[in-house]
mmCIF file of C-alpha atoms in Angstrom:
data_model
loop_
_atom_site.group_PDB
_atom_site.id
_atom_site.type_symbol
_atom_site.label_atom_id
_atom_site.label_comp_id
_atom_site.label_asym_id
_atom_site.label_seq_id
_atom_site.Cartn_x
_atom_site.Cartn_y
_atom_site.Cartn_z
ATOM 1 C CA MET T 1 0.001 0.041 0.031
ATOM 2 C CA GLN T 2 1.219 3.534 -0.745
ATOM 3 C CA TYR T 3 0.937 6.556 1.468
ATOM 4 C CA ASP T 4 1.897 10.105 0.648
ATOM 5 C CA VAL T 5 2.943 12.445 3.475
ATOM 6 C CA ARG T 6 3.153 16.223 2.992
ATOM 7 C CA HIS T 7 6.192 17.846 4.537
ATOM 8 C CA PRO T 8 5.990 21.640 5.339
ATOM 9 C CA ASN T 9 8.262 22.409 2.432
ATOM 10 C CA ASN T 10 5.537 20.992 0.189
ATOM 11 C CA LEU T 11 7.690 17.880 -0.462
ATOM 12 C CA MET T 12 5.737 14.673 -1.022
ATOM 13 C CA ILE T 13 7.287 11.685 0.765
ATOM 14 C CA ASN T 14 6.184 8.315 -0.637
ATOM 15 C CA MET T 15 5.854 6.116 2.485
ATOM 16 C CA SER T 16 5.901 2.892 0.430
ATOM 17 C CA ASN T 17 9.639 3.532 -0.156
ATOM 18 C CA VAL T 18 10.413 3.861 3.589
ATOM 19 C CA SER T 19 11.396 0.599 5.276
ATOM 20 C CA SER T 20 12.086 -0.136 8.865
ATOM 21 C CA LEU T 21 13.721 -3.270 10.231
ATOM 22 C CA ASN T 22 12.000 -2.983 13.618
ATOM 23 C CA ASN T 23 8.498 -2.081 12.270
ATOM 24 C CA ASP T 24 8.445 1.264 14.151
ATOM 25 C CA LEU T 25 7.234 4.612 12.789
ATOM 26 C CA PHE T 26 8.314 8.158 13.529
ATOM 27 C CA ILE T 27 6.428 11.179 12.157
ATOM 28 C CA PRO T 28 8.320 14.381 12.917
ATOM 29 C CA ASP T 29 7.045 17.856 13.785
ATOM 30 C CA GLY T 30 5.814 19.638 10.682
ATOM 31 C CA VAL T 31 4.628 16.594 8.809
ATOM 32 C CA THR T 32 0.864 16.205 8.080
ATOM 33 C CA PHE T 33 -0.608 12.789 7.330
ATOM 34 C CA VAL T 34 -4.158 12.012 6.234
ATOM 35 C CA GLY T 35 -5.200 8.302 6.030
ATOM 36 C CA THR T 36 -4.765 4.930 7.802
ATOM 37 C CA ILE T 37 -1.571 3.800 9.487
ATOM 38 C CA ASN T 38 -0.881 0.214 10.648
ATOM 39 C CA VAL T 39 2.281 -0.155 12.652
ATOM 40 C CA PRO T 40 3.210 -3.598 14.070
ATOM 41 C CA GLY T 41 5.512 -1.911 16.654
ATOM 42 C CA PHE T 42 5.952 1.476 18.206
ATOM 43 C CA ALA T 43 4.628 4.748 16.649
ATOM 44 C CA GLN T 44 5.890 8.162 17.753
ATOM 45 C CA ILE T 45 3.838 11.085 16.373
ATOM 46 C CA ASN T 46 5.073 14.657 16.590
ATOM 47 C CA GLY T 47 3.227 15.904 13.504
ATOM 48 C CA ASP T 48 -0.489 16.189 12.600
ATOM 49 C CA ILE T 49 -2.430 13.054 11.840
ATOM 50 C CA SER T 50 -6.032 12.829 10.624
ATOM 51 C CA GLY T 51 -7.475 9.359 10.117
ATOM 52 C CA GLU T 52 -6.834 6.001 11.777
ATOM 53 C CA ILE T 53 -3.845 4.533 13.629
ATOM 54 C CA ASN T 54 -3.473 0.970 14.709
ATOM 55 C CA CYS T 55 -0.255 0.093 16.521
ATOM 56 C CA LYS T 56 1.234 -1.778 19.404
ATOM 57 C CA GLU T 57 2.475 1.250 21.389
ATOM 58 C CA LEU T 58 1.721 4.889 20.599
ATOM 59 C CA GLU T 59 3.465 8.013 21.853
ATOM 60 C CA VAL T 60 2.014 11.366 20.985
ATOM 61 C CA GLY T 61 4.849 13.850 21.394
ATOM 62 C CA PRO T 62 4.414 17.450 22.797
ATOM 63 C CA LYS T 63 3.724 18.851 19.353
ATOM 64 C CA GLY T 64 1.817 15.789 18.172
ATOM 65 C CA ASN T 65 -1.828 16.145 17.251
ATOM 66 C CA ILE T 66 -3.960 13.095 16.270
ATOM 67 C CA LYS T 67 -7.627 13.373 15.190
ATOM 68 C CA GLY T 68 -9.300 10.082 14.401
ATOM 69 C CA LYS T 69 -9.669 6.466 15.428
ATOM 70 C CA VAL T 70 -6.859 5.004 17.485
ATOM 71 C CA GLN T 71 -6.249 1.436 18.627
ATOM 72 C CA ALA T 72 -3.185 0.438 20.583
ATOM 73 C CA GLN T 73 -1.918 -1.738 23.459
ATOM 74 C CA GLY T 74 -0.415 1.232 25.248
ATOM 75 C CA ILE T 75 -0.730 4.982 24.775
ATOM 76 C CA GLN T 76 1.374 7.852 26.163
ATOM 77 C CA VAL T 77 0.105 11.358 25.464
ATOM 78 C CA HIS T 78 2.265 14.539 25.694
ATOM 79 C CA GLY T 79 0.342 16.400 22.956
ATOM 80 C CA GLN T 80 -3.252 16.148 21.690
ATOM 81 C CA LEU T 81 -5.309 13.096 20.933
ATOM 82 C CA GLU T 82 -8.991 13.291 20.011
ATOM 83 C CA ASN T 83 -12.018 11.292 18.841
ATOM 84 C CA ASP T 84 -12.303 7.525 19.259
ATOM 85 C CA ILE T 85 -9.503 5.898 21.321
ATOM 86 C CA ASN T 86 -9.311 2.285 22.251
ATOM 87 C CA CYS T 87 -6.413 1.118 24.473
ATOM 88 C CA LYS T 88 -6.135 -2.459 25.590
ATOM 89 C CA GLY T 89 -3.534 -1.544 28.219
ATOM 90 C CA LEU T 90 -2.380 1.629 29.943
ATOM 91 C CA VAL T 91 -3.269 5.144 28.771
ATOM 92 C CA LYS T 92 -0.914 7.675 30.324
ATOM 93 C CA ILE T 93 -1.742 11.376 29.919
ATOM 94 C CA PHE T 94 1.212 13.599 30.921
ATOM 95 C CA LYS T 95 0.929 17.087 32.277
ATOM 96 C CA THR T 96 1.088 18.621 28.746
ATOM 97 C CA GLY T 97 -1.305 16.009 27.267
ATOM 98 C CA LYS T 98 -4.883 16.552 26.273
ATOM 99 C CA VAL T 99 -7.240 13.741 25.295
ATOM 100 C CA SER T 100 -10.804 14.352 24.182
ATOM 101 C CA GLY T 101 -13.605 12.189 22.777
ATOM 102 C CA LYS T 102 -14.539 8.604 23.575
ATOM 103 C CA LEU T 103 -11.850 6.678 25.448
ATOM 104 C CA THR T 104 -11.935 2.913 26.186
ATOM 105 C CA TYR T 105 -9.054 1.660 28.310
ATOM 106 C CA SER T 106 -7.885 -1.039 30.612
ATOM 107 C CA GLU T 107 -5.809 1.258 32.912
ATOM 108 C CA ILE T 108 -5.403 5.051 33.030
ATOM 109 C CA ASP T 109 -2.914 7.431 34.602
ATOM 110 C CA ILE T 110 -3.467 11.175 34.301
ATOM 111 C CA GLU T 111 -0.571 13.308 35.558
ATOM 112 C CA ARG T 112 -1.362 16.541 37.355
ATOM 113 C CA GLY T 113 -2.109 19.142 34.653
ATOM 114 C CA GLY T 114 -3.089 16.503 32.049
ATOM 115 C CA GLN T 115 -6.538 16.878 30.613
ATOM 116 C CA PHE T 116 -9.378 14.550 29.550
ATOM 117 C CA ILE T 117 -12.650 15.768 28.098
ATOM 118 C CA GLY T 118 -15.311 13.377 26.924
ATOM 119 C CA ASN T 119 -16.599 9.875 27.845
ATOM 120 C CA MET T 120 -14.424 7.147 29.190
ATOM 121 C CA SER T 121 -15.040 3.476 30.059
ATOM 122 C CA SER T 122 -12.858 0.822 31.490
ATOM 123 C CA THR T 123 -12.646 -2.707 29.974
ATOM 124 C CA LYS T 124 -11.741 -4.110 33.404
ATOM 125 C CA SER T 125 -14.609 -5.816 35.306
#
């Protein structure tokens, strides 16, 4: 599958030509991505994402902004994450993090200063 990512200098990066031996993904500050991302490993997002992300572990960096549907085993939020979030493990919202929308989680940790706005439900009985 081919993905095109727009860099701030209006450069198109064809993601089908990018390979990673460890199945991890890094999207730097200034990069905007629209679409679906499936990452077998760790995804670190510092840019702007609109769409869907499926990964094992997700870290939203301080300048990261994700709008869409997210599914992960573990999520760490330093930036912004919004819409429909499903985490099978721990969601950690750091003091600079803001999560909004519908959140389903197994465990949650919100650092003092971190924000959550919306509906949340635990999958633990």
